[in-house]
Amino acid sequence: MADPKDSVLASRAFPWIGSQFIKSGCDSRNPQLGQLGTQLFLLANSTSAVTSTSSASLSADLHDVVRLLEKACSLSGSWRSQRNDRSTLEMIASRNTLSKEDDERLQFEVDKSLKVFSQTNLAINALTQLIQRCELRQDISSHSVVLDEGTLRPTPSVLMAGEGYKTSGRVAPVPRTLLDPPRALSKWTPKFWLAQVERINRMLHPLSMRDHDAHPVRIAVFDTGYSLDSSYLDMYTHEEKRLSGHWVDWVENSRTPVDVDGHGTAMTSLLMKMTQKAEIFTVRVIKRRQDLETSQVVVAKAILHAATTLNVDIISLSLGFPNEDEIIRDAISEAIRIKKGNLLFFAAAANDGSNRHEMFPASMESVISVRATNSAGGFVDEFDPPPVDDEGRLYGTLGHDIPGHAVDETKPCSGCSAATPIMAGIAALLLQYVQHRLSDRSASSENIRKQIRTKRGMMQIFKAIAVNRGNQRHYVAPFEFFERDDEIRLAIIRVAIANLRTQVVRK
């Protein structure tokens, strides 16, 4: 039987050590450290396979790995003796009991040790042997710092009722038990889908309260405007404050929000429901949807205004043109240049299925094209256009039968136009998380904060968290990502951004 102490250390300490190995591997471009971190995640989630076996060799293998990692993360003797001479792994396993000062010192000491660790190959071999003995996976990746789908799984953690908890500046995962549908819901309905997003927002709330200096994510919604008489504001009266002073009318220069069509109200309400801490600017570029075909000049001016005067991070366009427009194309390119690449555009792919090709500006290389799925992640052929080529990835999210967000508020909302603010909202949640969790001034954190605001960076994150539905289609939802342990979430982000150096990201 395995030593119970070794198993406890593996489940509690290995995930954090794995993330440190990956971070060091990315910073120093050492693929072996990245590979070691990957395999630590595999092992940390599978200690039950060791504790449930009577094999003495498995017990010995695990003990060897524990000793190797203790050596890799060795602390200075004088400081450790002041902490009751606990081993490094014991201190890591009980980080939630450390003071902020001790936790920062622990991270510093471990980072310093990893940089001079000379037995990386030995540790990798020991881990590989143990993992293969346990038959955890038959396809262990040897690729340097690539964490493929299935490698990073939720680590054992204490499940707490509520919306997550904060310990020493770290945010706990949304417990999986809270994300399992109740018995009354045999499947993920759109209503239940959106309810889980609300839980994620509440989980992230402690981060925003702790980091008062961080600027909120700023999003502009280009559409038909917004009505203050909407049922959404009737239900959530406090949300009206978020729209105060964030109204721009390029149609009639109205000083107060107005929407005679209703489409803009529906899209803005969806975005507000997706991200509860973002600053949302409602930009009226058309009076009615049928006015879109003559709106190119207004849309172009509004894009440049949003990039400069409003200084937004994201622009959501639930609209599209059958053909490329030079004025809008140039405005998008200029806006991205002005923002030095740190501007995300989301646009609806189309709404006519295979009867119409991908619309403009969703067809632009610098714009993230959004397709519609149902609440279970299945792509909706009724709305989604065919692929532009045979190799590009297609990304979609919830955009079918969304209750109470249609122009007629008594009917459900569907289409790529509805999926667009939802995808923009997912991006905003990821930006918010990275902005608060990687707020230090290290070169690595600054690079991640910058890259995730670019199209290439955000697409890498989507690629890491999306579910491959086949036929080039990838379903994007935030739930599994935010269910994971905090250290694993950070590792996913770090590895995805590190891959920008080695991969050509296709649209």
Coordinates of C-alpha atoms in Angstrom, one line a residue:
M1 CA 0.0 0.0 0.0
A2 CA 1.2 3.5 -0.7
D3 CA 2.1 5.7 2.2
P4 CA -1.0 7.8 3.0
K5 CA 1.2 10.8 3.5
D6 CA 2.7 10.5 0.0
S7 CA -0.8 10.3 -1.5
V8 CA -2.0 13.4 0.4
L9 CA 1.0 15.4 -0.7
A10 CA 0.5 14.2 -4.3
S11 CA -3.1 15.4 -4.4
R12 CA -2.6 18.7 -2.6
A13 CA 0.9 19.8 -3.6
F14 CA 1.5 18.4 -7.1
P15 CA -1.0 20.6 -8.9
W16 CA 0.7 23.8 -7.6
I17 CA 4.2 22.4 -8.2
G18 CA 3.1 21.4 -11.7
S19 CA 1.9 25.0 -12.5
Q20 CA 5.3 26.3 -11.2
F21 CA 7.2 23.9 -13.5
I22 CA 5.1 25.0 -16.5
K23 CA 5.6 28.7 -15.7
S24 CA 9.3 28.2 -15.3
G25 CA 9.4 26.2 -18.5
C26 CA 7.6 29.0 -20.4
D27 CA 9.7 31.7 -18.9
S28 CA 13.0 29.9 -19.6
R29 CA 11.8 28.2 -22.8
N30 CA 12.8 24.9 -21.2
P31 CA 10.5 22.2 -22.7
Q32 CA 11.5 19.6 -20.1
L33 CA 10.1 21.7 -17.2
G34 CA 6.9 22.1 -19.1
Q35 CA 6.6 18.4 -19.8
L36 CA 7.3 17.6 -16.1
G37 CA 4.5 20.0 -15.1
T38 CA 2.1 18.3 -17.5
Q39 CA 2.8 14.9 -16.0
L40 CA 2.5 16.2 -12.5
F41 CA -1.1 17.2 -13.3
L42 CA -1.8 13.7 -14.6
L43 CA -0.5 12.1 -11.4
A44 CA -2.1 14.6 -9.0
N45 CA -5.6 13.7 -10.4
S46 CA -4.9 9.9 -10.1
T47 CA -3.5 9.3 -6.7
S48 CA -6.5 7.1 -6.0
A49 CA -5.1 4.6 -8.5
V50 CA -2.1 4.4 -6.2
T51 CA -3.8 4.3 -2.9
S52 CA -6.2 1.6 -3.9
T53 CA -3.6 -0.8 -5.0
S54 CA -1.5 -3.2 -2.9
S55 CA 1.5 -3.1 -5.2
A56 CA 4.6 -2.3 -3.3
S57 CA 6.4 -1.1 -6.4
L58 CA 3.7 1.6 -7.0
S59 CA 4.1 2.8 -3.4
A60 CA 7.9 2.9 -3.9
D61 CA 7.5 4.8 -7.2
L62 CA 5.3 7.4 -5.6
H63 CA 7.7 7.8 -2.7
D64 CA 10.6 8.3 -5.2
V65 CA 8.6 11.0 -7.0
V66 CA 7.8 12.8 -3.7
R67 CA 11.5 12.8 -2.7
L68 CA 12.6 14.1 -6.1
L69 CA 10.1 16.9 -6.0
E70 CA 11.2 17.7 -2.4
K71 CA 14.7 18.1 -3.8
A72 CA 13.5 20.2 -6.8
C73 CA 11.6 22.6 -4.5
S74 CA 14.1 22.7 -1.7
L75 CA 13.9 25.7 0.6
S76 CA 16.7 27.4 2.5
G77 CA 17.3 25.6 5.7
S78 CA 17.2 28.6 8.0
W79 CA 13.8 29.8 6.8
R80 CA 12.3 26.3 6.9
S81 CA 13.5 25.7 10.4
Q82 CA 11.6 28.8 11.5
R83 CA 8.4 27.1 10.2
N84 CA 8.7 24.1 12.4
D85 CA 11.1 22.4 9.9
R86 CA 8.2 21.2 7.8
S87 CA 9.1 19.8 4.4
T88 CA 8.6 21.9 1.3
L89 CA 5.8 19.7 0.0
E90 CA 4.0 19.9 3.4
M91 CA 4.1 23.6 3.3
I92 CA 2.8 23.7 -0.3
A93 CA 0.0 21.3 0.6
S94 CA -1.1 23.6 3.4
R95 CA -0.7 27.0 1.6
N96 CA -4.1 28.1 2.7
T97 CA -2.8 28.2 6.3
L98 CA 0.2 30.4 5.5
S99 CA 0.3 34.2 5.9
K100 CA 0.5 36.3 2.7
E101 CA 4.1 37.0 3.5
D102 CA 5.0 33.3 4.0
D103 CA 3.1 32.3 0.8
E104 CA 5.0 34.9 -1.2
R105 CA 8.3 33.7 0.3
L106 CA 7.4 30.1 -0.5
Q107 CA 6.8 31.0 -4.2
F108 CA 10.0 32.9 -4.4
E109 CA 12.0 30.0 -2.8
V110 CA 10.5 27.3 -5.1
D111 CA 10.9 29.4 -8.2
K112 CA 14.6 29.9 -7.3
S113 CA 15.1 26.2 -6.8
L114 CA 13.4 25.1 -10.0
K115 CA 15.8 27.3 -12.0
V116 CA 18.8 25.3 -10.8
F117 CA 17.1 21.9 -10.7
S118 CA 19.5 19.4 -12.4
Q119 CA 17.5 16.2 -12.2
T120 CA 14.7 17.1 -14.6
N121 CA 15.2 14.0 -16.7
L122 CA 15.2 11.7 -13.7
A123 CA 12.0 13.2 -12.4
I124 CA 10.3 12.9 -15.8
N125 CA 11.3 9.3 -16.1
A126 CA 10.0 8.5 -12.6
L127 CA 6.7 10.2 -13.3
T128 CA 6.3 8.5 -16.7
Q129 CA 7.0 5.1 -15.1
L130 CA 4.5 5.7 -12.4
I131 CA 1.8 7.0 -14.7
Q132 CA 2.2 4.1 -17.1
R133 CA 2.1 1.6 -14.3
C134 CA -1.2 3.0 -13.1
E135 CA -2.4 2.9 -16.7
L136 CA -3.8 6.4 -16.4
R137 CA -3.3 7.3 -20.0
Q138 CA -1.9 5.6 -23.1
D139 CA -1.3 8.8 -25.0
I140 CA 1.0 10.8 -22.7
S141 CA 2.2 13.7 -24.7
S142 CA 5.9 14.2 -25.2
H143 CA 5.3 17.6 -26.7
S144 CA 7.2 20.1 -24.6
V145 CA 4.6 22.4 -23.0
V146 CA 1.4 21.3 -24.7
L147 CA -1.4 20.3 -22.4
D148 CA -3.9 18.6 -24.7
E149 CA -7.5 18.0 -24.0
G150 CA -8.1 15.8 -21.0
T151 CA -4.7 16.3 -19.4
L152 CA -5.8 19.0 -17.0
R153 CA -8.7 17.7 -15.0
P154 CA -10.2 19.2 -11.8
T155 CA -8.0 18.4 -8.9
P156 CA -9.4 17.1 -5.6
S157 CA -10.6 20.1 -3.5
V158 CA -13.0 20.9 -0.7
L159 CA -16.5 21.5 -2.1
M160 CA -18.1 24.5 -0.5
A161 CA -21.6 25.7 -0.8
G162 CA -21.9 29.0 -2.5
E163 CA -20.1 30.6 -5.4
G164 CA -16.5 29.8 -4.6
Y165 CA -14.2 31.1 -1.9
K166 CA -11.0 33.1 -1.6
T167 CA -8.0 32.0 0.2
S168 CA -4.7 33.9 0.3
G169 CA -5.6 35.7 -2.9
R170 CA -6.5 32.5 -4.8
V171 CA -10.0 31.8 -6.1
A172 CA -11.4 28.3 -5.6
P173 CA -13.2 26.5 -8.5
V174 CA -16.9 26.7 -8.9
P175 CA -17.7 23.3 -7.3
R176 CA -18.7 20.7 -9.9
T177 CA -21.7 19.7 -7.7
L178 CA -23.1 23.2 -8.2
L179 CA -22.8 22.9 -11.9
D180 CA -24.6 19.5 -12.2
P181 CA -28.2 20.0 -13.4
P182 CA -30.8 19.4 -10.7
R183 CA -33.1 16.4 -11.2
A184 CA -35.8 18.6 -12.6
L185 CA -33.4 19.5 -15.5
S186 CA -32.5 16.4 -17.4
K187 CA -30.4 18.5 -19.8
W188 CA -28.6 21.8 -20.0
T189 CA -31.4 24.1 -20.9
P190 CA -30.5 27.7 -22.1
K191 CA -32.0 29.0 -18.8
F192 CA -29.8 26.7 -16.8
W193 CA -26.8 27.6 -19.0
L194 CA -27.1 31.3 -18.2
A195 CA -27.7 30.5 -14.5
Q196 CA -24.3 28.9 -14.4
V197 CA -22.7 32.0 -15.9
E198 CA -24.2 34.0 -13.1
R199 CA -22.4 31.6 -10.6
I200 CA -19.1 32.3 -12.3
N201 CA -19.7 36.0 -12.0
R202 CA -20.3 35.6 -8.3
M203 CA -17.2 33.5 -8.0
L204 CA -15.1 36.2 -9.6
H205 CA -16.6 39.0 -7.4
P206 CA -14.0 38.6 -4.6
L207 CA -11.2 39.2 -7.1
S208 CA -12.6 42.5 -8.3
M209 CA -13.2 43.6 -4.7
R210 CA -9.6 42.8 -3.7
D211 CA -8.0 44.5 -6.7
H212 CA -9.4 48.0 -6.7
D213 CA -6.8 49.5 -9.0
A214 CA -7.7 47.2 -11.9
H215 CA -9.8 48.8 -14.7
P216 CA -13.0 46.9 -15.6
V217 CA -13.3 45.4 -19.0
R218 CA -14.9 47.8 -21.5
I219 CA -17.3 46.5 -24.1
A220 CA -19.2 48.3 -26.9
V221 CA -22.4 46.8 -28.4
F222 CA -23.1 48.1 -31.9
D223 CA -26.8 47.7 -32.7
T224 CA -30.2 49.5 -32.7
G225 CA -29.8 51.0 -29.3
Y226 CA -31.3 50.2 -25.9
S227 CA -34.7 50.7 -24.2
L228 CA -34.8 51.6 -20.5
D229 CA -38.3 50.0 -20.5
S230 CA -36.9 46.5 -21.2
S231 CA -38.1 43.6 -19.0
Y232 CA -34.4 43.0 -18.1
L233 CA -34.1 46.3 -16.3
D234 CA -37.5 45.8 -14.8
M235 CA -36.2 42.6 -13.2
Y236 CA -32.7 43.9 -12.4
T237 CA -33.2 47.6 -11.6
H238 CA -29.6 48.1 -10.3
E239 CA -28.3 47.3 -13.8
E240 CA -29.5 50.6 -15.1
K241 CA -26.5 52.3 -13.4
R242 CA -24.2 50.3 -15.7
L243 CA -25.7 52.0 -18.7
S244 CA -25.6 55.5 -17.3
G245 CA -23.2 57.7 -19.2
H246 CA -22.4 54.8 -21.6
W247 CA -24.8 55.7 -24.4
V248 CA -23.7 56.9 -27.9
D249 CA -26.3 57.6 -30.6
W250 CA -24.9 57.9 -34.1
V251 CA -28.4 57.9 -35.7
E252 CA -30.4 60.7 -34.0
N253 CA -27.9 62.0 -31.4
S254 CA -30.4 61.2 -28.7
R255 CA -29.2 62.0 -25.2
T256 CA -31.1 59.2 -23.6
P257 CA -31.2 55.5 -24.6
V258 CA -33.8 54.6 -27.2
D259 CA -34.5 51.5 -29.3
V260 CA -37.5 51.5 -31.7
D261 CA -36.5 48.1 -33.1
G262 CA -35.7 46.0 -30.0
H263 CA -32.8 44.0 -31.4
G264 CA -30.2 46.1 -29.7
T265 CA -32.0 45.9 -26.4
A266 CA -32.0 42.1 -26.6
M267 CA -28.3 41.9 -27.5
T268 CA -27.2 44.4 -24.7
S269 CA -29.3 42.5 -22.1
L270 CA -27.6 39.3 -23.0
L271 CA -24.2 40.8 -22.7
M272 CA -25.1 42.4 -19.3
K273 CA -26.2 39.0 -18.1
M274 CA -23.0 37.4 -19.2
T275 CA -20.6 39.7 -17.5
Q276 CA -21.7 41.6 -14.4
K277 CA -18.5 43.7 -13.8
A278 CA -17.8 44.9 -17.3
E279 CA -18.4 48.5 -18.4
I280 CA -20.9 48.2 -21.3
F281 CA -21.3 51.0 -23.9
T282 CA -24.5 50.9 -26.0
V283 CA -23.6 52.3 -29.5
R284 CA -26.6 53.0 -31.7
V285 CA -25.5 52.7 -35.3
I286 CA -28.9 51.9 -37.0
K287 CA -32.5 52.8 -36.2
R288 CA -33.9 49.5 -37.5
R289 CA -32.3 46.3 -38.8
Q290 CA -33.4 47.1 -42.4
D291 CA -31.3 50.3 -42.3
L292 CA -28.1 48.2 -42.1
E293 CA -27.4 48.2 -45.8
T294 CA -26.8 52.0 -45.8
S295 CA -25.0 52.3 -42.5
Q296 CA -21.4 51.6 -43.5
V297 CA -20.1 55.1 -43.0
V298 CA -21.7 55.4 -39.5
V299 CA -20.5 52.0 -38.4
A300 CA -16.9 52.9 -39.5
K301 CA -17.0 56.2 -37.6
A302 CA -18.4 54.4 -34.5
I303 CA -15.6 51.8 -34.6
L304 CA -12.9 54.5 -34.5
H305 CA -14.7 56.4 -31.8
A306 CA -15.0 53.3 -29.7
A307 CA -11.3 52.5 -30.0
T308 CA -10.1 56.0 -29.2
T309 CA -12.7 58.0 -27.1
L310 CA -14.4 55.1 -25.4
N311 CA -11.1 53.0 -25.2
V312 CA -13.0 49.7 -25.3
D313 CA -11.4 46.3 -25.1
I314 CA -14.1 44.5 -27.0
I315 CA -16.6 45.4 -29.8
S316 CA -19.6 43.2 -30.3
L317 CA -21.2 43.3 -33.7
S318 CA -24.5 41.3 -34.0
L319 CA -24.7 42.4 -37.6
G320 CA -23.3 41.6 -41.0
F321 CA -23.1 42.5 -44.7
P322 CA -23.3 40.2 -47.6
N323 CA -20.1 41.6 -49.1
E324 CA -16.9 43.1 -47.8
D325 CA -17.1 46.9 -47.3
E326 CA -13.8 48.8 -47.7
I327 CA -14.8 51.6 -45.3
I328 CA -15.6 49.3 -42.4
R329 CA -12.6 47.0 -43.2
D330 CA -10.2 50.0 -43.0
A331 CA -11.8 51.3 -39.8
I332 CA -11.4 47.9 -38.1
S333 CA -7.8 47.7 -39.2
E334 CA -7.1 51.2 -38.1
A335 CA -8.8 50.7 -34.7
I336 CA -6.7 47.6 -34.0
R337 CA -3.5 49.6 -35.1
I338 CA -4.4 52.5 -32.7
K339 CA -4.9 50.0 -29.8
K340 CA -1.6 48.2 -30.7
G341 CA -3.5 45.0 -31.4
N342 CA -5.3 45.0 -28.0
L343 CA -8.8 45.1 -29.3
L344 CA -11.2 42.2 -29.8
F345 CA -13.9 42.2 -32.5
F346 CA -16.7 39.7 -32.4
A347 CA -19.2 39.5 -35.2
A348 CA -22.1 37.2 -36.2
A349 CA -21.2 34.7 -38.9
A350 CA -24.7 34.7 -40.5
N351 CA -28.2 33.5 -39.8
D352 CA -29.2 31.7 -42.9
G353 CA -27.5 28.4 -42.7
S354 CA -25.9 27.1 -45.9
N355 CA -28.0 29.5 -47.9
R356 CA -25.5 32.2 -47.4
H357 CA -21.8 32.4 -46.9
E358 CA -20.1 33.9 -43.9
M359 CA -21.0 37.6 -43.6
F360 CA -18.7 40.6 -43.4
P361 CA -17.0 41.7 -41.0
A362 CA -17.1 38.2 -39.5
S363 CA -15.2 37.0 -42.6
M364 CA -12.2 39.4 -41.8
E365 CA -9.0 37.7 -40.5
S366 CA -8.8 40.2 -37.6
V367 CA -12.4 39.5 -36.4
I368 CA -13.6 36.5 -34.3
S369 CA -16.5 35.0 -36.2
V370 CA -19.3 33.6 -34.0
R371 CA -21.6 30.7 -34.8
A372 CA -24.7 29.5 -32.8
T373 CA -25.0 26.3 -30.8
N374 CA -27.7 24.9 -28.6
S375 CA -27.3 24.7 -24.9
A376 CA -25.6 21.3 -25.1
G377 CA -23.0 22.5 -27.6
G378 CA -24.5 21.2 -30.8
F379 CA -24.0 23.6 -33.8
V380 CA -27.3 24.8 -35.3
D381 CA -27.3 24.3 -39.0
E382 CA -30.4 26.4 -39.4
F383 CA -28.2 29.5 -38.7
D384 CA -24.6 28.6 -39.1
P385 CA -22.9 29.2 -42.5
P386 CA -20.6 26.6 -44.1
P387 CA -16.9 26.7 -43.5
V388 CA -14.9 29.3 -45.5
D389 CA -12.1 26.7 -46.2
D390 CA -11.3 23.1 -45.3
E391 CA -8.8 23.9 -42.6
G392 CA -10.0 26.7 -40.4
R393 CA -11.5 26.2 -37.0
L394 CA -15.1 27.4 -36.4
Y395 CA -16.1 28.6 -33.0
G396 CA -19.6 28.8 -31.6
T397 CA -21.5 29.2 -28.3
L398 CA -25.1 29.4 -27.0
G399 CA -27.3 31.0 -29.6
H400 CA -30.5 28.9 -29.7
D401 CA -33.8 29.3 -27.8
I402 CA -32.5 31.8 -25.2
P403 CA -35.5 32.7 -23.1
G404 CA -36.7 36.3 -22.8
H405 CA -34.2 38.0 -25.1
A406 CA -35.9 38.2 -28.4
V407 CA -37.2 41.4 -29.9
D408 CA -40.6 40.2 -28.7
E409 CA -39.5 39.6 -25.1
T410 CA -42.1 36.8 -24.6
K411 CA -40.3 34.6 -27.2
P412 CA -36.9 33.0 -27.1
C413 CA -34.0 34.4 -29.1
S414 CA -31.9 32.4 -31.6
G415 CA -29.2 33.0 -34.1
C416 CA -25.5 33.8 -34.6
S417 CA -26.4 37.4 -33.6
A418 CA -27.5 36.2 -30.2
A419 CA -24.4 34.0 -29.8
T420 CA -22.1 37.0 -30.5
P421 CA -22.7 39.0 -27.2
I422 CA -22.5 35.7 -25.3
M423 CA -19.1 34.9 -26.9
A424 CA -18.0 38.4 -26.2
G425 CA -19.1 37.9 -22.6
I426 CA -17.0 34.7 -22.2
A427 CA -14.0 36.7 -23.5
A428 CA -14.7 39.4 -20.9
L429 CA -14.9 36.8 -18.1
L430 CA -11.5 35.5 -19.2
L431 CA -10.0 39.0 -19.4
Q432 CA -11.4 39.8 -16.0
Y433 CA -9.9 36.7 -14.5
V434 CA -6.4 37.2 -16.0
Q435 CA -6.4 40.9 -15.1
H436 CA -7.0 40.2 -11.5
R437 CA -5.1 36.9 -11.0
L438 CA -2.0 38.0 -12.9
S439 CA -1.8 41.6 -11.7
D440 CA 1.9 41.5 -10.8
R441 CA 4.5 43.3 -12.8
S442 CA 6.5 40.3 -13.9
A443 CA 7.4 40.1 -17.6
S444 CA 5.5 36.9 -17.9
S445 CA 2.2 38.3 -16.4
E446 CA 2.5 41.5 -18.4
N447 CA 2.9 39.5 -21.6
I448 CA -0.1 37.3 -20.8
R449 CA -2.3 40.4 -20.0
K450 CA -1.3 41.9 -23.3
Q451 CA -1.6 38.9 -25.5
I452 CA -5.0 37.8 -24.3
R453 CA -6.4 41.1 -25.5
T454 CA -5.4 40.3 -29.0
K455 CA -7.3 38.1 -31.4
R456 CA -4.5 35.6 -31.7
G457 CA -4.2 35.3 -27.9
M458 CA -7.9 35.0 -27.2
M459 CA -8.2 32.4 -30.0
Q460 CA -5.5 30.4 -28.2
I461 CA -7.5 30.5 -25.0
F462 CA -10.7 29.4 -26.8
K463 CA -8.8 26.6 -28.4
A464 CA -7.6 25.4 -25.0
I465 CA -11.1 25.4 -23.4
A466 CA -13.3 24.6 -26.4
V467 CA -14.9 21.2 -27.0
N468 CA -14.2 19.7 -30.5
R469 CA -17.5 18.8 -32.0
G470 CA -16.0 17.5 -35.3
N471 CA -16.2 18.9 -38.8
Q472 CA -14.0 21.8 -37.7
R473 CA -16.5 23.0 -35.2
H474 CA -15.5 23.9 -31.6
Y475 CA -17.9 24.7 -28.8
V476 CA -16.9 27.5 -26.4
A477 CA -18.3 27.6 -22.9
P478 CA -16.7 28.8 -19.7
F479 CA -17.9 26.1 -17.3
E480 CA -15.2 23.4 -17.3
F481 CA -12.5 26.1 -17.2
F482 CA -13.9 27.8 -14.1
E483 CA -14.6 24.4 -12.4
R484 CA -10.9 23.7 -12.3
D485 CA -8.5 24.4 -9.5
D486 CA -7.1 28.0 -9.6
E487 CA -3.5 26.9 -10.3
I488 CA -4.7 24.7 -13.2
R489 CA -6.6 27.6 -14.7
L490 CA -3.5 29.7 -14.6
A491 CA -1.5 26.9 -16.1
I492 CA -3.9 26.6 -19.0
I493 CA -3.7 30.3 -19.7
R494 CA 0.1 30.3 -19.5
V495 CA 0.6 27.4 -21.8
A496 CA -2.0 28.7 -24.3
I497 CA -0.2 32.0 -24.6
A498 CA 3.3 30.3 -24.7
N499 CA 2.1 28.4 -27.7
L500 CA 1.8 31.6 -29.6
R501 CA 5.5 31.4 -30.2
T502 CA 5.3 28.0 -31.8
Q503 CA 2.0 27.7 -33.5
V504 CA 0.4 29.5 -36.5
V505 CA -3.1 30.2 -35.3
R506 CA -5.7 29.8 -38.0
K507 CA -9.0 31.5 -37.9

